[in-house]
PDB file of C-alpha atoms in Angstrom:
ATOM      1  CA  UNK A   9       0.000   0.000   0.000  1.00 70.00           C
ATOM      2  CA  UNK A  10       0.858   3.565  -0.849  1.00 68.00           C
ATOM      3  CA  UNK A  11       1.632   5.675   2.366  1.00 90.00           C
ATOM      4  CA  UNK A  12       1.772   9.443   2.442  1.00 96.00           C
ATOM      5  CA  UNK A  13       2.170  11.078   5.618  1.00 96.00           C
ATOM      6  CA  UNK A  14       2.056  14.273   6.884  1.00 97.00           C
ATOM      7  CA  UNK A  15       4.223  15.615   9.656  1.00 92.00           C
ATOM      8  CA  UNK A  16       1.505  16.913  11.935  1.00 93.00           C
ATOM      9  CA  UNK A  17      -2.142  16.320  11.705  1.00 95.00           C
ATOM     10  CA  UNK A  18      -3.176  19.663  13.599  1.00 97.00           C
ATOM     11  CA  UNK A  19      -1.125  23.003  14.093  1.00 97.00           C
ATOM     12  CA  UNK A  20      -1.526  26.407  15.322  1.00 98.00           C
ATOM     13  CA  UNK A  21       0.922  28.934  14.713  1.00 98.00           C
ATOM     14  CA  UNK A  22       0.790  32.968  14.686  1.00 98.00           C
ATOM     15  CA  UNK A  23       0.581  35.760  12.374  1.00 98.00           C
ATOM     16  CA  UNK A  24       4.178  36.456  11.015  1.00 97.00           C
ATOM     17  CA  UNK A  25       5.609  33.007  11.503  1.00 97.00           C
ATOM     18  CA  UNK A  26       7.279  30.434   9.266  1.00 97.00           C
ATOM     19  CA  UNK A  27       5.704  27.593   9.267  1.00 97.00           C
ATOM     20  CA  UNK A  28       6.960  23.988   7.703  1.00 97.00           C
ATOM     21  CA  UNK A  29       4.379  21.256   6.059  1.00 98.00           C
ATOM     22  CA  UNK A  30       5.876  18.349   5.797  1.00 97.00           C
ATOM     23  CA  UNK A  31       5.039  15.556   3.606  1.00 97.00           C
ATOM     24  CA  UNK A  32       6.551  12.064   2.816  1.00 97.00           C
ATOM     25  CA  UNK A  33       5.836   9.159   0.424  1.00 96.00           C
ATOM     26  CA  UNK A  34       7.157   5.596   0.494  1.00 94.00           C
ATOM     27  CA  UNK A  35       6.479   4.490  -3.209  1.00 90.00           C
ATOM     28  CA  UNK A  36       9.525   6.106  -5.110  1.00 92.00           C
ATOM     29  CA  UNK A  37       6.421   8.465  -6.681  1.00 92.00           C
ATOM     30  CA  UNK A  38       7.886  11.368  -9.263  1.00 92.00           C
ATOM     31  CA  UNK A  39       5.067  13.602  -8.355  1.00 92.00           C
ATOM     32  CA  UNK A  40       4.012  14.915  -5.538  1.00 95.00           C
ATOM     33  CA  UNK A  41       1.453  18.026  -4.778  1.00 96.00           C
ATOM     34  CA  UNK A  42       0.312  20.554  -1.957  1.00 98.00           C
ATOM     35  CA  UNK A  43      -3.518  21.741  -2.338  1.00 98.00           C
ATOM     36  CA  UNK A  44      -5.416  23.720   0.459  1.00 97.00           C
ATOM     37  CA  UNK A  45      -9.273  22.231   1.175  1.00 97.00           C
ATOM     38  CA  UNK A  46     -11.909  25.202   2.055  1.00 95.00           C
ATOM     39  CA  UNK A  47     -15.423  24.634   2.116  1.00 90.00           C
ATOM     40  CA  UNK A  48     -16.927  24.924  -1.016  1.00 88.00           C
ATOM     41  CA  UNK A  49     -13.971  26.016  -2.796  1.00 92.00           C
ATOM     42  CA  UNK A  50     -12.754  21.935  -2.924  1.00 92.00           C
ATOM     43  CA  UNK A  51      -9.335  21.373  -3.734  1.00 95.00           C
ATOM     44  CA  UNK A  52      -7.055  23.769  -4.623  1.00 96.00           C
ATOM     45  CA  UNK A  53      -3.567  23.587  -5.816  1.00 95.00           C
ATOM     46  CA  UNK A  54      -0.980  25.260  -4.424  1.00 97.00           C
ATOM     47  CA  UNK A  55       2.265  23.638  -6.219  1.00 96.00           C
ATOM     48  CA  UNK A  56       3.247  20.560  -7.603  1.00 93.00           C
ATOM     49  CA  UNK A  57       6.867  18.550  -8.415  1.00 94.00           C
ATOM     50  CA  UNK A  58       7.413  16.318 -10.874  1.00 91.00           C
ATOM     51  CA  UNK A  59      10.955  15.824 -10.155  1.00 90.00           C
ATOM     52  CA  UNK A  60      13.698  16.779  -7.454  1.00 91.00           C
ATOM     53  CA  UNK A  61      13.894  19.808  -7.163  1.00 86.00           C
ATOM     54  CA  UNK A  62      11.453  20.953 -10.256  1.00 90.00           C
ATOM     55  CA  UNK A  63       8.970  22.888  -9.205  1.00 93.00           C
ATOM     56  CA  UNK A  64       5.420  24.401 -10.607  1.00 92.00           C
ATOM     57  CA  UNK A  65       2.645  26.985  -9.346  1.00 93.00           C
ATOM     58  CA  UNK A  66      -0.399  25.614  -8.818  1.00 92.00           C
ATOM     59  CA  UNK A  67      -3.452  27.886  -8.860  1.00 91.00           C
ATOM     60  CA  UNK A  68      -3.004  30.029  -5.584  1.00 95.00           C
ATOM     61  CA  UNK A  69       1.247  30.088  -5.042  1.00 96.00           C
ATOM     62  CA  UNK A  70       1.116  33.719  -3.093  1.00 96.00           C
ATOM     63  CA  UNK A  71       2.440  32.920  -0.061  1.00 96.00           C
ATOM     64  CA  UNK A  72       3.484  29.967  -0.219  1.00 98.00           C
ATOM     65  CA  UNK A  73       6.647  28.633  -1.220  1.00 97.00           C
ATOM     66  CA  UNK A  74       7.775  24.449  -1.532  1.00 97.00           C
ATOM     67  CA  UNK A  75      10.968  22.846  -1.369  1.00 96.00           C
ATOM     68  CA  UNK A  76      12.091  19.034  -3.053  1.00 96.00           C
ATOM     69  CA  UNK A  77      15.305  17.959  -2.206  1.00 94.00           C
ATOM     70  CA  UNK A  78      14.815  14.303  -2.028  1.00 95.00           C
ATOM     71  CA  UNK A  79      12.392  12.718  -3.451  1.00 95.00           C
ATOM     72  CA  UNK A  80      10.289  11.166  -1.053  1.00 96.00           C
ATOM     73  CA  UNK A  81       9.874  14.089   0.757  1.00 97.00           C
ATOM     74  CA  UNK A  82       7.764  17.873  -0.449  1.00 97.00           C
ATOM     75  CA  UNK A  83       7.723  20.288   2.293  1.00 97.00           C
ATOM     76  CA  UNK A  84       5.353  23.568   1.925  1.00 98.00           C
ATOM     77  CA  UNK A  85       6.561  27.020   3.497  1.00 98.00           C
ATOM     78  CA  UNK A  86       4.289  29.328   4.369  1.00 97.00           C
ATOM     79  CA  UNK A  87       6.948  32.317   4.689  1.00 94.00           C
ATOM     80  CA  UNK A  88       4.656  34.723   7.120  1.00 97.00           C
ATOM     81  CA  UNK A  89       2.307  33.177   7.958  1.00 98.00           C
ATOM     82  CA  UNK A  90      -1.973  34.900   7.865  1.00 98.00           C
ATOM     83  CA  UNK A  91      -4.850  34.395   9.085  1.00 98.00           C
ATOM     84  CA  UNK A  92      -6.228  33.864   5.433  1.00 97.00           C
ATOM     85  CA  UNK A  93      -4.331  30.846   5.172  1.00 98.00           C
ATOM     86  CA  UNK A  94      -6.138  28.730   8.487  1.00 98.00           C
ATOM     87  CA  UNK A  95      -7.373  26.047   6.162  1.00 98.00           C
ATOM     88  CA  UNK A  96      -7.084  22.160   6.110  1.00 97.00           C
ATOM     89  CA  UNK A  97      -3.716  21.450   3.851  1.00 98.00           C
ATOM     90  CA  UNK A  98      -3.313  18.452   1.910  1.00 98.00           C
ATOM     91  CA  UNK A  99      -0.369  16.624   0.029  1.00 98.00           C
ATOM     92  CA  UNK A 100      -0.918  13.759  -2.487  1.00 96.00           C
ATOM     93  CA  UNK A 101       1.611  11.880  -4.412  1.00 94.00           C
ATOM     94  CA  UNK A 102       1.032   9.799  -7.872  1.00 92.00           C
ATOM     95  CA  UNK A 103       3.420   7.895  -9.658  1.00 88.00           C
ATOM     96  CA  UNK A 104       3.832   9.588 -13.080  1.00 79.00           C
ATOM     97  CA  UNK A 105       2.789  12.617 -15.101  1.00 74.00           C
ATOM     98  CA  UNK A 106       1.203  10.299 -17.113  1.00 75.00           C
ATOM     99  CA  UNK A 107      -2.723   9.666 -17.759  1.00 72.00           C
ATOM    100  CA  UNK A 108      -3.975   6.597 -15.267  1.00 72.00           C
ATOM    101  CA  UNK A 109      -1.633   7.007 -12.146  1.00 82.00           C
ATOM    102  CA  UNK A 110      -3.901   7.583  -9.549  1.00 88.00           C
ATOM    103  CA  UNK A 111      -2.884  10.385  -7.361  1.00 92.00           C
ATOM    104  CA  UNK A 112      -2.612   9.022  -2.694  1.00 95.00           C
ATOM    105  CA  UNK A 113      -3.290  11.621  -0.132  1.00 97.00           C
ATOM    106  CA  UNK A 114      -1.778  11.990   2.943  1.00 97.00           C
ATOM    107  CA  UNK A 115      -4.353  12.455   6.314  1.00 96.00           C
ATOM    108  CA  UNK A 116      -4.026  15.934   6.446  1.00 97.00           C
ATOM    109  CA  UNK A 117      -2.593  18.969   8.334  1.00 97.00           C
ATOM    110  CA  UNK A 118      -5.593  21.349   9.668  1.00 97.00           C
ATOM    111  CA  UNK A 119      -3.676  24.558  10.317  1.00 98.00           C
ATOM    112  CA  UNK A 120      -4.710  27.418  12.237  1.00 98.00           C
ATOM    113  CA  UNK A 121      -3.236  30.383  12.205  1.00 98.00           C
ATOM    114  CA  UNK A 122      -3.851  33.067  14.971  1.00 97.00           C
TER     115      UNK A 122
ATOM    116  CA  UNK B  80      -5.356  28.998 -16.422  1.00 66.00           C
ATOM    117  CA  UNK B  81      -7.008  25.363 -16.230  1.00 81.00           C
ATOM    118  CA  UNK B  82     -10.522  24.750 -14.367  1.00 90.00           C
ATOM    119  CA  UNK B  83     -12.577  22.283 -13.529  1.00 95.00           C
ATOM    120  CA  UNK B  84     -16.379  23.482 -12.779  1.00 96.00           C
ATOM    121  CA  UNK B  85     -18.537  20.846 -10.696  1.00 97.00           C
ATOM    122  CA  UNK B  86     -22.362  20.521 -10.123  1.00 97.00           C
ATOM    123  CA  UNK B  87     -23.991  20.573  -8.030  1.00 97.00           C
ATOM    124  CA  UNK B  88     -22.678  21.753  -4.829  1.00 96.00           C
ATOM    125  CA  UNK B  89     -25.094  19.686  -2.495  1.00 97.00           C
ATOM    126  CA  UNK B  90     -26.826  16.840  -3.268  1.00 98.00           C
ATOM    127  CA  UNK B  91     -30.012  14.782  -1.352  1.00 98.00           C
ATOM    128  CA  UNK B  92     -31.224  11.867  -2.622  1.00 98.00           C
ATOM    129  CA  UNK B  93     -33.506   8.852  -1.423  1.00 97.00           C
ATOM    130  CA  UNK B  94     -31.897   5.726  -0.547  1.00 97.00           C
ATOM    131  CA  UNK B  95     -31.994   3.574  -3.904  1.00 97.00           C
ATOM    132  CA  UNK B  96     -32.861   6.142  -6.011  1.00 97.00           C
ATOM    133  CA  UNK B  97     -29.689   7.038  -8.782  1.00 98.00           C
ATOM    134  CA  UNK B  98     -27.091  10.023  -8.269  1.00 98.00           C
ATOM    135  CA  UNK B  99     -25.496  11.882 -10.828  1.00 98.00           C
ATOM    136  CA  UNK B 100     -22.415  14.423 -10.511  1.00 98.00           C
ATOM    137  CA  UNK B 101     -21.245  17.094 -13.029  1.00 98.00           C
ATOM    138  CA  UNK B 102     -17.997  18.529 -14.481  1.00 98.00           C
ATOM    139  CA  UNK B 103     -16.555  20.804 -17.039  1.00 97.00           C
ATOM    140  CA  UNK B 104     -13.221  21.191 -17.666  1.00 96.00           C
ATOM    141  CA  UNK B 105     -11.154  24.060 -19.273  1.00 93.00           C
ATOM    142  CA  UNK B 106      -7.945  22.770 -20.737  1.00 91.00           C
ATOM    143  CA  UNK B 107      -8.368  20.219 -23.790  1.00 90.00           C
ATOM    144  CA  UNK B 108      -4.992  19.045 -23.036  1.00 89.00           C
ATOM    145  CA  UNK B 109      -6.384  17.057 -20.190  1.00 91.00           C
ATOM    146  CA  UNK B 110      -6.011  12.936 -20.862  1.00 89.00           C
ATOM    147  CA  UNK B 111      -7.030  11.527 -17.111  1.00 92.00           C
ATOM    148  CA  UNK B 112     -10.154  12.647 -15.310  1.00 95.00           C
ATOM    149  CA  UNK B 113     -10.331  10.749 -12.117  1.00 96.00           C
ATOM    150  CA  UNK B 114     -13.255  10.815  -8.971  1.00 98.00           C
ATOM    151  CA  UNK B 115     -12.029  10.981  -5.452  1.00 98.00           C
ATOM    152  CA  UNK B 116     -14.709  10.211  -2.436  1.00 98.00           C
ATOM    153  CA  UNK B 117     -14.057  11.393   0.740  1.00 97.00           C
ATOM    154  CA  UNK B 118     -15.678  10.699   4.002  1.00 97.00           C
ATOM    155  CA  UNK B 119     -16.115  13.098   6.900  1.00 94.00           C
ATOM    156  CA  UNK B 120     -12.900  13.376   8.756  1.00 92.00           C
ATOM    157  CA  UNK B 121     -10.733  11.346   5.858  1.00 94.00           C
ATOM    158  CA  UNK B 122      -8.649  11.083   3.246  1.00 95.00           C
ATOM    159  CA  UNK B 123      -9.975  11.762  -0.764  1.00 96.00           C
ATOM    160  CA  UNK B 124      -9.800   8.149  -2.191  1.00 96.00           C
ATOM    161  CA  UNK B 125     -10.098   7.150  -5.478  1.00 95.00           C
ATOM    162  CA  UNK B 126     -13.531   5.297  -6.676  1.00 97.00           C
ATOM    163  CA  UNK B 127     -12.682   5.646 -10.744  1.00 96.00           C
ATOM    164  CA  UNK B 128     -11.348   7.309 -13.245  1.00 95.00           C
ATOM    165  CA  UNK B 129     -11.547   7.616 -17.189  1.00 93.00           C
ATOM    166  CA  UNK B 130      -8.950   8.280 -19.811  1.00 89.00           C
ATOM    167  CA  UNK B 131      -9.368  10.942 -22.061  1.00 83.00           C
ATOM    168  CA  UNK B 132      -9.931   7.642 -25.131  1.00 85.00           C
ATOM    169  CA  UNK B 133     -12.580   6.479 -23.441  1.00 83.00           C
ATOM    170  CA  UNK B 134     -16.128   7.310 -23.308  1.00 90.00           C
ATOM    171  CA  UNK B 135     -17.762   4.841 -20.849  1.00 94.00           C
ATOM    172  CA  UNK B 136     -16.413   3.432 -17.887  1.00 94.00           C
ATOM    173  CA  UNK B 137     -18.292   1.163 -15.025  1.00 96.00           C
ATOM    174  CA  UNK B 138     -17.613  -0.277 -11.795  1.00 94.00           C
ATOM    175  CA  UNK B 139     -20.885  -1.656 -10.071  1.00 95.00           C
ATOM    176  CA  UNK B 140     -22.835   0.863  -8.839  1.00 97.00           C
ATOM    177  CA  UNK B 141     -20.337   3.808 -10.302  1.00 98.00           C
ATOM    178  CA  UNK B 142     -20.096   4.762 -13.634  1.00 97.00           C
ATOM    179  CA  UNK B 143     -18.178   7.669 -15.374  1.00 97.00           C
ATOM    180  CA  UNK B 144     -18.800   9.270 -18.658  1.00 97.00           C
ATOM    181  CA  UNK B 145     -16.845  11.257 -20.783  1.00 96.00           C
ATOM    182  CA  UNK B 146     -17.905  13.976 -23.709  1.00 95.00           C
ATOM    183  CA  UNK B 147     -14.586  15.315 -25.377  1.00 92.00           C
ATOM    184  CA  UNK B 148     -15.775  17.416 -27.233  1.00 93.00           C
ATOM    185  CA  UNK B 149     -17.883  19.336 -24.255  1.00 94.00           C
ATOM    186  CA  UNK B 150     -15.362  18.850 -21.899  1.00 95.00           C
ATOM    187  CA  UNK B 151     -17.897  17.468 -20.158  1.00 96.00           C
ATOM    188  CA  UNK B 152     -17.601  14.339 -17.268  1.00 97.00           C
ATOM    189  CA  UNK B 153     -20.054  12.993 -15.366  1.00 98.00           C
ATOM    190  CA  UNK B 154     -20.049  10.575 -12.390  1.00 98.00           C
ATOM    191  CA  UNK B 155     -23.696   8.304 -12.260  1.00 98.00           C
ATOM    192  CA  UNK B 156     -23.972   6.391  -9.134  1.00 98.00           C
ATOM    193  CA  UNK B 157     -27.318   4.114  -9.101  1.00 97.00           C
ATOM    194  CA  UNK B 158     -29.103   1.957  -6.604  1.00 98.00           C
ATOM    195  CA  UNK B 159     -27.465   4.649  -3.797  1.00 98.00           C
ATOM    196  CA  UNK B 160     -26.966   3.446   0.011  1.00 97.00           C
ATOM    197  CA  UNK B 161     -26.418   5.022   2.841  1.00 96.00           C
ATOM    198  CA  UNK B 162     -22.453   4.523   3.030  1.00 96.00           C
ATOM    199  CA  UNK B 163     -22.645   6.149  -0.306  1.00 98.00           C
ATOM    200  CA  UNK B 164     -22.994   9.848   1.538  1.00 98.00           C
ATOM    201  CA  UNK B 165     -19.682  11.813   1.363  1.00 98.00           C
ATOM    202  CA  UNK B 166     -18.079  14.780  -0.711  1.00 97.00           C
ATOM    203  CA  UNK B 167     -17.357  13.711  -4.130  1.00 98.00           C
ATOM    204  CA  UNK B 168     -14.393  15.357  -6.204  1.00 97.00           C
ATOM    205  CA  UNK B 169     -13.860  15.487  -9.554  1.00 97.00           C
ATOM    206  CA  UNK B 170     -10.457  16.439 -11.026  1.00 96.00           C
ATOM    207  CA  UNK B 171      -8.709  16.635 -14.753  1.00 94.00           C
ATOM    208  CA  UNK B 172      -5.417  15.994 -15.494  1.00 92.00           C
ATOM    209  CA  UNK B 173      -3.108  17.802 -18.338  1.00 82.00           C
ATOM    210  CA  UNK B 174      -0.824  16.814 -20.226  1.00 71.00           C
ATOM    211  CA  UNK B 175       1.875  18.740 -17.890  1.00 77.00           C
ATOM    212  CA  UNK B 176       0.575  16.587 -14.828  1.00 82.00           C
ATOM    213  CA  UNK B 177      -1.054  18.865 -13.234  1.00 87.00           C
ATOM    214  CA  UNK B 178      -4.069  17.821 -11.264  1.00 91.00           C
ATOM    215  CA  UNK B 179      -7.323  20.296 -11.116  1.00 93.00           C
ATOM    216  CA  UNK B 180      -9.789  19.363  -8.794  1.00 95.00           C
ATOM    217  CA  UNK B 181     -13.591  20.861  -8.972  1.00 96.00           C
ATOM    218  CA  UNK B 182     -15.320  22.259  -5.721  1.00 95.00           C
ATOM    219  CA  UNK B 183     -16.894  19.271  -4.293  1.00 96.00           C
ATOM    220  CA  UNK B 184     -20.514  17.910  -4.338  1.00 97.00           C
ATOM    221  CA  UNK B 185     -21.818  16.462  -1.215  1.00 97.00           C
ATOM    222  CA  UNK B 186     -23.864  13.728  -1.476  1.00 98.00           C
ATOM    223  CA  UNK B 187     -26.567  12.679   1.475  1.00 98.00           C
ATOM    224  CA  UNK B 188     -28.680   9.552   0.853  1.00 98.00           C
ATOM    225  CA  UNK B 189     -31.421   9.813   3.671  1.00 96.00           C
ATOM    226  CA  UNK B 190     -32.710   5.858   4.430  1.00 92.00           C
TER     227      UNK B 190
END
């Protein structure tokens, strides 16, 4: 079985600090993604990596920032932390860039920023 | 940039009677549109997914279908059951790898 875990499963942190996601898969996957879950805005993507340390915005970057030096692991950076950005954060990881590799998600990390 | 559009946003529907999910997608680059279920307090899992070269694709109770030239998907589950209430995710996938997910429909089958 595919495991991706995240470092913490709840956080709360305060306006102005850094703050490290981190996020590790066990299946040798190439790609690996950060999205932030809001209610009724789904899924959103915040960056993905294809590759060690390639890198590509997502849909809502500002903010954020992500770092792949190995490839197991994808860390997101939130560089000063807001209160806009208390949301539940997930990572996922898929094998390929290809069509048919489904795409695992980790548990979750509900940050809350105060 | 790419979207993916979902409908509807909430969803109630009798036990047994048939539930149907919508989705448009923006980039016609996109080969992999796959349908993620997640349960209250878990993890989005995959229940199926379609390839952009197919048009039909069923799994029991789930079935997916696919209109190219719309860029239109739709996820049709029949005979529903209680278990089956949860958010529901669609998502597209482009050529790049990128994976676009659409807001979410949640489903409640009342018995």
């Amino acid at each position: 079985d595919v495991k991706v875990t995240q470092s913490s499963r709840y956080l709360v942190k305060r306006t102005g600090e850094k703050v490290f996601l981190e996020c590790v898969q066990d299946m040798d996957h190439e790609n690996m993604f950060w999205y932030r879950q809001d209610p009724g805005l789904g899924l959103r993507l915040i960056y993905f990596s294809y590759d060690v340390k390639m890198k590509e915005k997502g849909d809502i970057p500002e903010g954020y920032s992500v770092s792949r030096e190995k490839k197991e692991r994808f860390s997101l950076i939130l560089e000063s932390a807001s209160t806009n950005q208390t949301s539940m954060y997930l990572c996922a990881s898929s094998l390929s860039r290809g069509p048919n590799t489904e795409a695992f998600f980790g548990q979750g990390t509900r940050l809350t920023v105060v | 940039g790419e979207n993916v559009e979902q409908h509807p946003s909430t969803l109630s529907v009798q036990e047994g009677d048939s539930a149907v999910i919508k989705c448009t997608y923006s980039d016609s680059a996109s080969n992999y549109f796959p349908w993620y279920k997640q349960e209250l307090g878990k993890r989005p899992q995959l229940i199926i997914d379609i390839r952009s070269n197919v048009g039909e694709k069923k799994d029991q109770r789930i079935a997916v279908t696919l209109n190219k030239t719309a860029k239109h998907f739709s996820l049709h589950i029949t005979e529903t059951q209680p278990e089956d209430s949860a958010v529901y995710f669609c998502a597209a996938k482009g050529q790049g790898g990128k994976l676009i997910f659409g807001q979410g429909t949640e489903l409640s089958v009342k018995p």
